[in-house]
Amino acid sequence: MSCELYKSEIYAWRAGSDAATFQPLFDHMAICPECARLFGQVAASDERLQRAFRAIPESPDLEDRIFAGLAHQRAQKAARKPIWKPWILVPVLASLLIVFLWGIEHQLQQARLNQEVTAFLSTPPALQIDSTDRHRLLEWSSAKLAGPPTLPSVLNKVEFRGAAAVTLVNHRAVLLKMKDEQRASLLIVDARLTQQNGFQTMREKSGSASLWSDGRRTYILLFDGNEQQMHAYMAKMGINT
Amino acid sequence: MASVQVSDQIFDDWVRQYHRLLYGIAYWWTGSRADAEELTQEAFFQAYRSRSGLRDIKAVKGWLVGILRHCYAQMNRKGHGKMEVSLDGMMDEFEDLNQIGINAPDVSQALALHQSLDRLDERHRLPIVLFYFQDLSYREIAEALELPIGTVMSRLARAREILHDRLSTRQKLTIVKKAAGS
């Protein structure tokens, strides 16, 4: 290797460098006074440079200025910090839980309603009172239910031939058999089982049903026939909302 | 590696411990006291904002120097900094050094160094300052400058050679100019 190449090695060397890496350089300097002299000059120059690099102008208030800037940043961050706190989630989560549970309960009630309506369609209960006297039937029914012995006006044209006290989805109910149509009967339930203002139609294998509510009671028209036949009957009797 | 939690108190300790180091590096990089002060402050402000990105608390010095380098690059990109410092201005700054006990040969050497660094290519100036001023290892310099260690070694060797050559002649010139100005 030439002295020119060892020169770059001299500039690459620093105190604490790996001895094995620079061993060829030291071997060369042992026999080359020129390179040894350069090495000495560079080492001396390094010492002078390190001293020179330590000579930096004072900046007495720099630390204070940095802390002032940091304090400003921290104050800004604190001002931007949202007022959100984890406990705000508690009422939100509670509301969501209530809605969720209500939804589940509603689904379960709907499933049970369908199941019990199907049972009434396939196996109607035996009549407990036989009468075509509307007033008497309603008086009898009101004793089984809470509230006055009245029916909504949409049922004004309907005539009955008997009644039975039953329960539907754990609520008191009365089943009235129609006089003018053997396949039709009416369930009056002492509870609101639907949120809908209009008719909710239910189709089952054993028949059809139409459900509506006046806000306090629920009325379910049970019909031993298909949906079309049931609607024809309802139209004929003026049952619509 | 997960990031470390740096409290305000820990960060304040770092400011006390490293602000002179960063200021010194910035001073030799920029050649200007005002620029160095601005860079040092900005580096600490950026470091504070990004302290959640620090992966190893032992590497804080290199991390801060790395941020300082980013700030320096930003300053250059924006065209700020590199305030023109006259020879008289430099001498005034070094007059102050005489008052705080740095001896005259070191001051004259520093003045000559100032002028030499100013003419040094940036890719040589950045590592040479870290090498001499902070005595960082090749590996630490490589990490701070985000360069391969081989590149750092070759640039440093070249920078030392240039500086060595220049200083052996420029020191005399500076002292002559100073004498003429006084």
CSV table of C-alpha atoms in Angstrom, one decimal:
chain,number,residue,atom,x,y,z
A,1,MET,CA,0.0,0.0,0.0
A,2,SER,CA,1.3,3.5,-0.9
A,3,CYS,CA,1.8,6.4,1.6
A,4,GLU,CA,-1.2,8.1,-0.1
A,5,LEU,CA,-3.5,5.3,0.9
A,6,TYR,CA,-2.0,5.3,4.5
A,7,LYS,CA,-2.7,9.0,4.6
A,8,SER,CA,-6.5,8.4,4.4
A,9,GLU,CA,-6.0,5.8,7.2
A,10,ILE,CA,-4.3,8.4,9.3
A,11,TYR,CA,-7.3,10.7,9.0
A,12,ALA,CA,-9.7,7.8,9.7
A,13,TRP,CA,-7.9,6.8,12.9
A,14,ARG,CA,-9.1,8.2,16.2
A,15,ALA,CA,-8.2,7.4,19.8
A,16,GLY,CA,-10.1,4.3,20.9
A,17,SER,CA,-10.4,2.9,17.3
A,18,ASP,CA,-10.1,-0.9,16.8
A,19,ALA,CA,-6.4,-1.7,17.1
A,20,ALA,CA,-6.5,-4.6,14.7
A,21,THR,CA,-8.1,-2.5,12.0
A,22,PHE,CA,-5.3,0.0,12.1
A,23,GLN,CA,-2.4,-2.4,12.8
A,24,PRO,CA,-1.2,-2.2,9.1
A,25,LEU,CA,-1.0,1.6,9.5
A,26,PHE,CA,1.1,1.4,12.6
A,27,ASP,CA,3.3,-1.3,11.0
A,28,HIS,CA,3.8,1.1,8.1
A,29,MET,CA,4.6,4.1,10.3
A,30,ALA,CA,7.3,2.1,12.0
A,31,ILE,CA,9.2,2.1,8.7
A,32,CYS,CA,7.9,5.4,7.2
A,33,PRO,CA,9.0,8.5,9.1
A,34,GLU,CA,7.0,10.8,6.7
A,35,CYS,CA,3.7,9.1,7.6
A,36,ALA,CA,4.7,8.9,11.2
A,37,ARG,CA,5.3,12.7,11.2
A,38,LEU,CA,1.9,13.3,9.5
A,39,PHE,CA,0.2,11.1,12.1
A,40,GLY,CA,1.8,13.2,14.9
A,41,GLN,CA,0.7,16.4,13.2
A,42,VAL,CA,-2.9,15.2,12.8
A,43,ALA,CA,-3.0,14.0,16.4
A,44,ALA,CA,-1.7,17.4,17.6
A,45,SER,CA,-4.2,19.2,15.3
A,46,ASP,CA,-7.0,17.1,16.7
A,47,GLU,CA,-6.2,18.2,20.3
A,48,ARG,CA,-6.1,21.8,19.2
A,49,LEU,CA,-9.4,21.4,17.3
A,50,GLN,CA,-11.1,19.8,20.3
A,51,ARG,CA,-10.0,22.8,22.5
A,52,ALA,CA,-11.1,25.2,19.8
A,53,PHE,CA,-14.5,23.5,19.5
A,54,ARG,CA,-15.1,24.1,23.2
A,55,ALA,CA,-14.8,27.8,22.7
A,56,ILE,CA,-18.5,28.7,22.1
A,57,PRO,CA,-20.0,32.1,22.9
A,58,GLU,CA,-22.1,32.1,26.1
A,59,SER,CA,-25.9,32.2,25.9
A,60,PRO,CA,-26.8,32.9,29.5
A,61,ASP,CA,-30.6,33.1,29.1
A,62,LEU,CA,-31.0,30.3,26.6
A,63,GLU,CA,-32.2,27.8,29.2
A,64,ASP,CA,-34.8,30.3,30.6
A,65,ARG,CA,-36.0,30.9,27.0
A,66,ILE,CA,-36.4,27.2,26.4
A,67,PHE,CA,-38.4,26.7,29.6
A,68,ALA,CA,-40.5,29.7,28.8
A,69,GLY,CA,-41.3,28.2,25.4
A,70,LEU,CA,-42.1,24.8,27.0
A,71,ALA,CA,-44.4,26.5,29.5
A,72,HIS,CA,-46.2,28.2,26.7
A,73,GLN,CA,-46.6,24.8,24.8
A,74,ARG,CA,-47.9,23.2,28.0
A,75,ALA,CA,-50.4,26.0,28.7
A,76,GLN,CA,-51.7,25.7,25.1
A,77,LYS,CA,-52.0,21.9,25.4
A,78,ALA,CA,-53.9,22.3,28.7
A,79,ALA,CA,-56.2,24.8,27.1
A,80,ARG,CA,-56.9,22.4,24.2
A,81,LYS,CA,-57.5,19.5,26.5
A,82,PRO,CA,-61.1,18.4,26.0
A,83,ILE,CA,-63.4,18.4,29.0
A,84,TRP,CA,-64.2,14.8,28.2
A,85,LYS,CA,-64.1,12.5,31.1
A,86,PRO,CA,-64.6,8.7,31.1
A,87,TRP,CA,-67.6,9.0,33.4
A,88,ILE,CA,-69.5,10.8,30.7
A,89,LEU,CA,-69.7,7.4,29.1
A,90,VAL,CA,-71.7,5.9,32.0
A,91,PRO,CA,-75.1,7.5,31.2
A,92,VAL,CA,-74.5,7.0,27.4
A,93,LEU,CA,-73.7,3.3,28.0
A,94,ALA,CA,-76.6,2.9,30.4
A,95,SER,CA,-79.0,4.4,27.8
A,96,LEU,CA,-77.6,2.1,25.1
A,97,LEU,CA,-78.0,-0.9,27.5
A,98,ILE,CA,-81.6,0.1,28.2
A,99,VAL,CA,-82.4,0.4,24.5
A,100,PHE,CA,-80.6,-2.9,23.8
A,101,LEU,CA,-82.5,-4.7,26.6
A,102,TRP,CA,-85.8,-3.1,25.5
A,103,GLY,CA,-85.1,-4.3,22.0
A,104,ILE,CA,-84.5,-7.8,23.1
A,105,GLU,CA,-87.6,-7.8,25.3
A,106,HIS,CA,-89.6,-6.5,22.5
A,107,GLN,CA,-88.3,-9.2,20.2
A,108,LEU,CA,-89.1,-11.9,22.8
A,109,GLN,CA,-92.6,-10.5,23.4
A,110,GLN,CA,-93.2,-10.4,19.6
A,111,ALA,CA,-92.1,-14.0,19.3
A,112,ARG,CA,-94.3,-15.1,22.2
A,113,LEU,CA,-97.2,-13.2,20.8
A,114,ASN,CA,-96.9,-14.9,17.4
A,115,GLN,CA,-96.6,-18.3,19.1
A,116,GLU,CA,-99.7,-17.7,21.3
A,117,VAL,CA,-101.8,-16.3,18.4
A,118,THR,CA,-100.9,-19.3,16.4
A,119,ALA,CA,-102.1,-21.5,19.2
A,120,PHE,CA,-105.5,-19.6,19.4
A,121,LEU,CA,-105.9,-20.0,15.6
A,122,SER,CA,-105.2,-23.7,15.6
A,123,THR,CA,-107.0,-24.5,18.9
A,124,PRO,CA,-109.7,-22.0,19.8
A,125,PRO,CA,-110.7,-22.0,23.4
A,126,ALA,CA,-114.1,-23.2,24.5
A,127,LEU,CA,-116.7,-20.4,25.0
A,128,GLN,CA,-117.4,-19.6,28.6
A,129,ILE,CA,-120.5,-17.6,27.8
A,130,ASP,CA,-122.9,-18.1,25.0
A,131,SER,CA,-124.9,-15.0,24.1
A,132,THR,CA,-125.6,-12.8,21.1
A,133,ASP,CA,-126.5,-9.8,23.4
A,134,ARG,CA,-123.7,-7.4,22.7
A,135,HIS,CA,-124.3,-5.4,25.8
A,136,ARG,CA,-124.2,-8.5,28.0
A,137,LEU,CA,-121.1,-9.9,26.3
A,138,LEU,CA,-119.3,-6.6,26.8
A,139,GLU,CA,-120.3,-6.3,30.4
A,140,TRP,CA,-119.0,-9.9,30.9
A,141,SER,CA,-115.8,-9.0,29.1
A,142,SER,CA,-115.2,-5.8,31.1
A,143,ALA,CA,-115.4,-7.8,34.3
A,144,LYS,CA,-112.5,-9.9,33.0
A,145,LEU,CA,-110.6,-6.9,31.8
A,146,ALA,CA,-109.8,-3.5,33.3
A,147,GLY,CA,-111.7,-0.5,31.9
A,148,PRO,CA,-115.1,0.3,30.5
A,149,PRO,CA,-117.3,-2.2,28.5
A,150,THR,CA,-116.8,-0.4,25.2
A,151,LEU,CA,-115.4,-1.4,21.8
A,152,PRO,CA,-113.7,0.9,19.3
A,153,SER,CA,-116.1,2.3,16.7
A,154,VAL,CA,-114.5,0.3,13.9
A,155,LEU,CA,-116.1,-2.8,15.5
A,156,ASN,CA,-119.6,-1.3,15.6
A,157,LYS,CA,-121.0,-3.5,12.8
A,158,VAL,CA,-119.6,-6.7,14.3
A,159,GLU,CA,-121.9,-9.0,16.2
A,160,PHE,CA,-120.8,-11.7,18.6
A,161,ARG,CA,-122.1,-15.0,19.8
A,162,GLY,CA,-120.0,-15.9,22.8
A,163,ALA,CA,-116.8,-15.2,24.8
A,164,ALA,CA,-114.0,-16.8,26.8
A,165,ALA,CA,-111.5,-15.3,29.2
A,166,VAL,CA,-107.9,-16.1,28.3
A,167,THR,CA,-104.4,-14.7,28.8
A,168,LEU,CA,-102.1,-13.6,26.0
A,169,VAL,CA,-98.4,-12.9,26.7
A,170,ASN,CA,-99.2,-12.8,30.5
A,171,HIS,CA,-101.9,-10.2,30.0
A,172,ARG,CA,-105.6,-10.6,30.7
A,173,ALA,CA,-107.6,-11.0,27.5
A,174,VAL,CA,-111.1,-12.0,26.2
A,175,LEU,CA,-111.8,-13.9,23.1
A,176,LEU,CA,-115.1,-13.0,21.4
A,177,LYS,CA,-116.6,-15.2,18.7
A,178,MET,CA,-118.2,-13.5,15.7
A,179,LYS,CA,-121.8,-14.2,15.0
A,180,ASP,CA,-121.8,-13.3,11.3
A,181,GLU,CA,-118.6,-15.1,10.4
A,182,GLN,CA,-117.8,-18.5,12.0
A,183,ARG,CA,-114.2,-18.3,11.0
A,184,ALA,CA,-113.6,-15.0,12.7
A,185,SER,CA,-113.0,-14.1,16.4
A,186,LEU,CA,-111.7,-11.1,18.2
A,187,LEU,CA,-109.1,-11.1,21.0
A,188,ILE,CA,-109.2,-8.1,23.3
A,189,VAL,CA,-106.0,-7.8,25.3
A,190,ASP,CA,-105.6,-5.5,28.3
A,191,ALA,CA,-102.2,-4.2,27.2
A,192,ARG,CA,-100.6,-2.4,24.3
A,193,LEU,CA,-98.7,-5.1,22.3
A,194,THR,CA,-98.0,-3.1,19.2
A,195,GLN,CA,-96.4,0.3,18.6
A,196,GLN,CA,-97.9,0.6,15.2
A,197,ASN,CA,-100.9,2.8,14.6
A,198,GLY,CA,-102.3,0.8,11.7
A,199,PHE,CA,-102.9,-2.9,11.3
A,200,GLN,CA,-100.2,-5.4,11.7
A,201,THR,CA,-100.9,-8.5,9.8
A,202,MET,CA,-99.8,-12.0,10.9
A,203,ARG,CA,-99.9,-15.0,8.6
A,204,GLU,CA,-99.8,-18.4,10.1
A,205,LYS,CA,-100.4,-21.9,8.6
A,206,SER,CA,-103.5,-22.2,10.6
A,207,GLY,CA,-105.0,-18.9,9.6
A,208,SER,CA,-104.4,-15.1,9.6
A,209,ALA,CA,-104.5,-12.4,12.2
A,210,SER,CA,-104.7,-8.6,12.1
A,211,LEU,CA,-103.5,-6.7,15.2
A,212,TRP,CA,-104.0,-3.1,16.1
A,213,SER,CA,-104.1,-0.9,19.2
A,214,ASP,CA,-106.1,2.0,20.5
A,215,GLY,CA,-103.2,3.0,22.8
A,216,ARG,CA,-104.6,1.1,25.9
A,217,ARG,CA,-105.9,-2.2,24.6
A,218,THR,CA,-104.8,-4.4,21.7
A,219,TYR,CA,-107.3,-6.0,19.4
A,220,ILE,CA,-106.5,-9.0,17.4
A,221,LEU,CA,-108.8,-10.3,14.7
A,222,LEU,CA,-108.3,-14.0,14.3
A,223,PHE,CA,-109.4,-15.5,11.0
A,224,ASP,CA,-109.4,-19.2,10.0
A,225,GLY,CA,-108.5,-18.5,6.4
A,226,ASN,CA,-105.9,-16.8,4.2
A,227,GLU,CA,-105.0,-13.1,4.4
A,228,GLN,CA,-107.0,-12.2,1.4
A,229,GLN,CA,-110.2,-13.7,2.9
A,230,MET,CA,-109.5,-11.9,6.2
A,231,HIS,CA,-109.1,-8.5,4.5
A,232,ALA,CA,-112.3,-9.1,2.6
A,233,TYR,CA,-114.1,-9.8,5.8
A,234,MET,CA,-112.6,-6.7,7.5
A,235,ALA,CA,-113.6,-4.5,4.5
A,236,LYS,CA,-117.1,-5.9,4.6
A,237,MET,CA,-117.4,-5.1,8.4
A,238,GLY,CA,-115.8,-1.7,8.0
A,239,ILE,CA,-112.8,-2.7,10.2
A,240,ASN,CA,-110.1,-0.2,9.3
A,241,THR,CA,-108.1,2.5,11.0
B,1,MET,CA,-39.7,-1.6,21.2
B,2,ALA,CA,-42.4,0.3,23.0
B,3,SER,CA,-42.2,4.1,23.4
B,4,VAL,CA,-41.2,5.4,26.8
B,5,GLN,CA,-43.3,7.7,29.0
B,6,VAL,CA,-41.5,11.0,29.4
B,7,SER,CA,-42.9,13.2,32.1
B,8,ASP,CA,-42.5,17.0,32.1
B,9,GLN,CA,-40.0,16.7,34.9
B,10,ILE,CA,-37.8,14.2,33.0
B,11,PHE,CA,-37.9,16.4,30.0
B,12,ASP,CA,-37.0,19.5,32.0
B,13,ASP,CA,-34.0,17.6,33.3
B,14,TRP,CA,-33.0,16.9,29.7
B,15,VAL,CA,-33.2,20.6,28.9
B,16,ARG,CA,-30.8,21.4,31.8
B,17,GLN,CA,-28.5,18.5,30.9
B,18,TYR,CA,-28.3,18.9,27.1
B,19,HIS,CA,-29.1,22.5,26.1
B,20,ARG,CA,-25.5,23.5,26.1
B,21,LEU,CA,-24.5,20.5,24.0
B,22,LEU,CA,-27.2,21.2,21.4
B,23,TYR,CA,-26.4,24.9,21.4
B,24,GLY,CA,-22.7,24.1,20.9
B,25,ILE,CA,-23.4,21.8,18.0
B,26,ALA,CA,-25.8,24.3,16.5
B,27,TYR,CA,-23.3,27.0,16.9
B,28,TRP,CA,-20.6,25.2,14.9
B,29,TRP,CA,-23.1,24.1,12.3
B,30,THR,CA,-24.5,27.5,11.7
B,31,GLY,CA,-21.6,29.7,12.7
B,32,SER,CA,-24.0,32.1,14.3
B,33,ARG,CA,-25.0,32.6,18.0
B,34,ALA,CA,-28.5,33.8,17.1
B,35,ASP,CA,-29.1,30.9,14.7
B,36,ALA,CA,-27.8,28.5,17.3
B,37,GLU,CA,-30.1,29.8,20.0
B,38,GLU,CA,-33.1,29.6,17.7
B,39,LEU,CA,-32.2,26.1,16.5
B,40,THR,CA,-31.6,24.8,20.1
B,41,GLN,CA,-35.0,26.2,21.2
B,42,GLU,CA,-36.8,24.8,18.2
B,43,ALA,CA,-35.1,21.4,18.7
B,44,PHE,CA,-36.3,21.2,22.3
B,45,PHE,CA,-39.8,22.3,21.4
B,46,GLN,CA,-40.1,19.7,18.6
B,47,ALA,CA,-38.6,17.1,20.9
B,48,TYR,CA,-41.2,17.9,23.6
B,49,ARG,CA,-44.0,17.5,21.0
B,50,SER,CA,-42.6,14.2,19.7
B,51,ARG,CA,-41.3,12.7,23.0
B,52,SER,CA,-43.7,9.8,22.7
B,53,GLY,CA,-41.7,8.7,19.7
B,54,LEU,CA,-38.6,8.0,21.8
B,55,ARG,CA,-38.0,4.3,22.0
B,56,ASP,CA,-35.0,4.0,24.3
B,57,ILE,CA,-34.4,6.5,27.1
B,58,LYS,CA,-30.7,5.7,27.0
B,59,ALA,CA,-30.5,7.0,23.5
B,60,VAL,CA,-31.9,10.4,24.4
B,61,LYS,CA,-28.7,12.3,23.5
B,62,GLY,CA,-28.6,10.9,20.0
B,63,TRP,CA,-32.3,11.4,19.6
B,64,LEU,CA,-32.0,15.1,20.5
B,65,VAL,CA,-29.1,15.6,18.1
B,66,GLY,CA,-31.1,13.9,15.4
B,67,ILE,CA,-34.0,16.4,16.0
B,68,LEU,CA,-31.5,19.2,16.0
B,69,ARG,CA,-30.3,18.1,12.6
B,70,HIS,CA,-33.9,18.0,11.3
B,71,CYS,CA,-34.4,21.5,12.6
B,72,TYR,CA,-31.2,22.7,10.9
B,73,ALA,CA,-32.4,21.1,7.6
B,74,GLN,CA,-35.8,22.9,8.0
B,75,MET,CA,-34.0,26.2,8.7
B,76,ASN,CA,-32.0,25.8,5.5
B,77,ARG,CA,-35.0,24.8,3.5
B,78,LYS,CA,-37.0,27.8,4.6
B,79,GLY,CA,-34.0,30.0,3.8
B,80,HIS,CA,-33.7,31.2,7.4
B,81,GLY,CA,-30.6,31.1,9.3
B,82,LYS,CA,-27.1,31.3,8.1
B,83,MET,CA,-27.0,34.9,9.2
B,84,GLU,CA,-24.1,36.6,7.7
B,85,VAL,CA,-21.6,37.2,10.5
B,86,SER,CA,-18.9,39.7,9.8
B,87,LEU,CA,-15.4,39.1,10.8
B,88,ASP,CA,-15.8,41.9,13.4
B,89,GLY,CA,-18.9,40.2,14.7
B,90,MET,CA,-17.1,36.9,15.2
B,91,MET,CA,-14.3,38.7,16.9
B,92,ASP,CA,-16.7,40.4,19.3
B,93,GLU,CA,-18.2,37.0,20.2
B,94,PHE,CA,-14.7,35.6,20.8
B,95,GLU,CA,-13.7,38.7,22.8
B,96,ASP,CA,-16.4,37.5,25.3
B,97,LEU,CA,-14.7,34.2,25.5
B,98,ASN,CA,-11.5,35.9,26.7
B,99,GLN,CA,-13.6,37.3,29.5
B,100,ILE,CA,-14.9,33.9,30.6
B,101,GLY,CA,-11.4,32.5,30.8
B,102,ILE,CA,-10.8,30.8,27.5
B,103,ASN,CA,-7.3,31.7,26.6
B,104,ALA,CA,-6.1,33.6,23.6
B,105,PRO,CA,-4.6,30.8,21.5
B,106,ASP,CA,-7.8,28.8,21.9
B,107,VAL,CA,-9.8,31.8,20.8
B,108,SER,CA,-7.7,32.5,17.8
B,109,GLN,CA,-7.9,28.8,16.9
B,110,ALA,CA,-11.6,28.9,17.3
B,111,LEU,CA,-11.9,32.0,15.1
B,112,ALA,CA,-9.8,30.2,12.4
B,113,LEU,CA,-12.0,27.1,12.9
B,114,HIS,CA,-15.1,29.3,12.5
B,115,GLN,CA,-13.9,30.5,9.1
B,116,SER,CA,-12.8,27.1,8.0
B,117,LEU,CA,-16.1,25.4,8.9
B,118,ASP,CA,-18.0,28.1,7.1
B,119,ARG,CA,-16.3,27.1,3.9
B,120,LEU,CA,-16.7,23.4,4.6
B,121,ASP,CA,-19.3,21.5,2.6
B,122,GLU,CA,-22.3,20.7,4.8
B,123,ARG,CA,-22.0,16.9,4.4
B,124,HIS,CA,-18.5,17.3,6.0
B,125,ARG,CA,-19.4,20.0,8.5
B,126,LEU,CA,-22.2,18.2,10.2
B,127,PRO,CA,-20.2,15.0,11.2
B,128,ILE,CA,-17.0,16.9,12.0
B,129,VAL,CA,-18.8,19.0,14.6
B,130,LEU,CA,-20.2,16.0,16.2
B,131,PHE,CA,-16.8,14.3,16.1
B,132,TYR,CA,-14.8,17.1,17.7
B,133,PHE,CA,-17.3,19.0,19.7
B,134,GLN,CA,-19.1,16.1,21.4
B,135,ASP,CA,-16.5,13.4,20.7
B,136,LEU,CA,-19.4,11.1,19.5
B,137,SER,CA,-18.4,7.7,18.3
B,138,TYR,CA,-18.8,6.8,14.6
B,139,ARG,CA,-21.9,4.8,15.4
B,140,GLU,CA,-23.5,7.6,17.4
B,141,ILE,CA,-22.8,10.1,14.6
B,142,ALA,CA,-24.2,7.7,12.0
B,143,GLU,CA,-27.4,7.3,14.0
B,144,ALA,CA,-27.8,11.0,14.6
B,145,LEU,CA,-27.3,11.9,11.0
B,146,GLU,CA,-29.1,8.8,9.7
B,147,LEU,CA,-26.2,7.8,7.6
B,148,PRO,CA,-24.4,4.4,7.1
B,149,ILE,CA,-21.4,4.2,9.4
B,150,GLY,CA,-19.0,3.7,6.4
B,151,THR,CA,-20.3,6.9,4.9
B,152,VAL,CA,-19.7,8.7,8.1
B,153,MET,CA,-16.1,7.3,8.4
B,154,SER,CA,-15.2,8.3,4.9
B,155,ARG,CA,-16.7,11.8,5.2
B,156,LEU,CA,-15.0,12.4,8.5
B,157,ALA,CA,-11.6,11.3,7.2
B,158,ARG,CA,-12.0,13.7,4.3
B,159,ALA,CA,-13.3,16.5,6.5
B,160,ARG,CA,-10.4,16.1,9.0
B,161,GLU,CA,-8.0,16.2,6.1
B,162,ILE,CA,-9.5,19.4,4.7
B,163,LEU,CA,-9.7,21.1,8.1
B,164,HIS,CA,-6.2,20.1,9.0
B,165,ASP,CA,-4.8,21.6,5.8
B,166,ARG,CA,-6.8,24.8,6.0
B,167,LEU,CA,-6.2,25.5,9.7
B,168,SER,CA,-2.4,25.2,9.3
B,169,THR,CA,-2.5,28.3,7.0
B,170,ARG,CA,-5.7,30.2,7.9
B,171,GLN,CA,-4.9,30.7,11.6
B,172,LYS,CA,-2.1,33.1,10.7
B,173,LEU,CA,-4.3,35.0,8.3
B,174,THR,CA,-7.0,35.6,10.9
B,175,ILE,CA,-4.7,36.9,13.5
B,176,VAL,CA,-3.2,39.3,11.0
B,177,LYS,CA,-6.7,40.6,10.1
B,178,LYS,CA,-7.6,41.0,13.8
B,179,ALA,CA,-4.5,43.0,14.4
B,180,ALA,CA,-5.4,45.2,11.4
B,181,GLY,CA,-8.9,45.8,12.7
B,182,SER,CA,-8.0,46.7,16.3
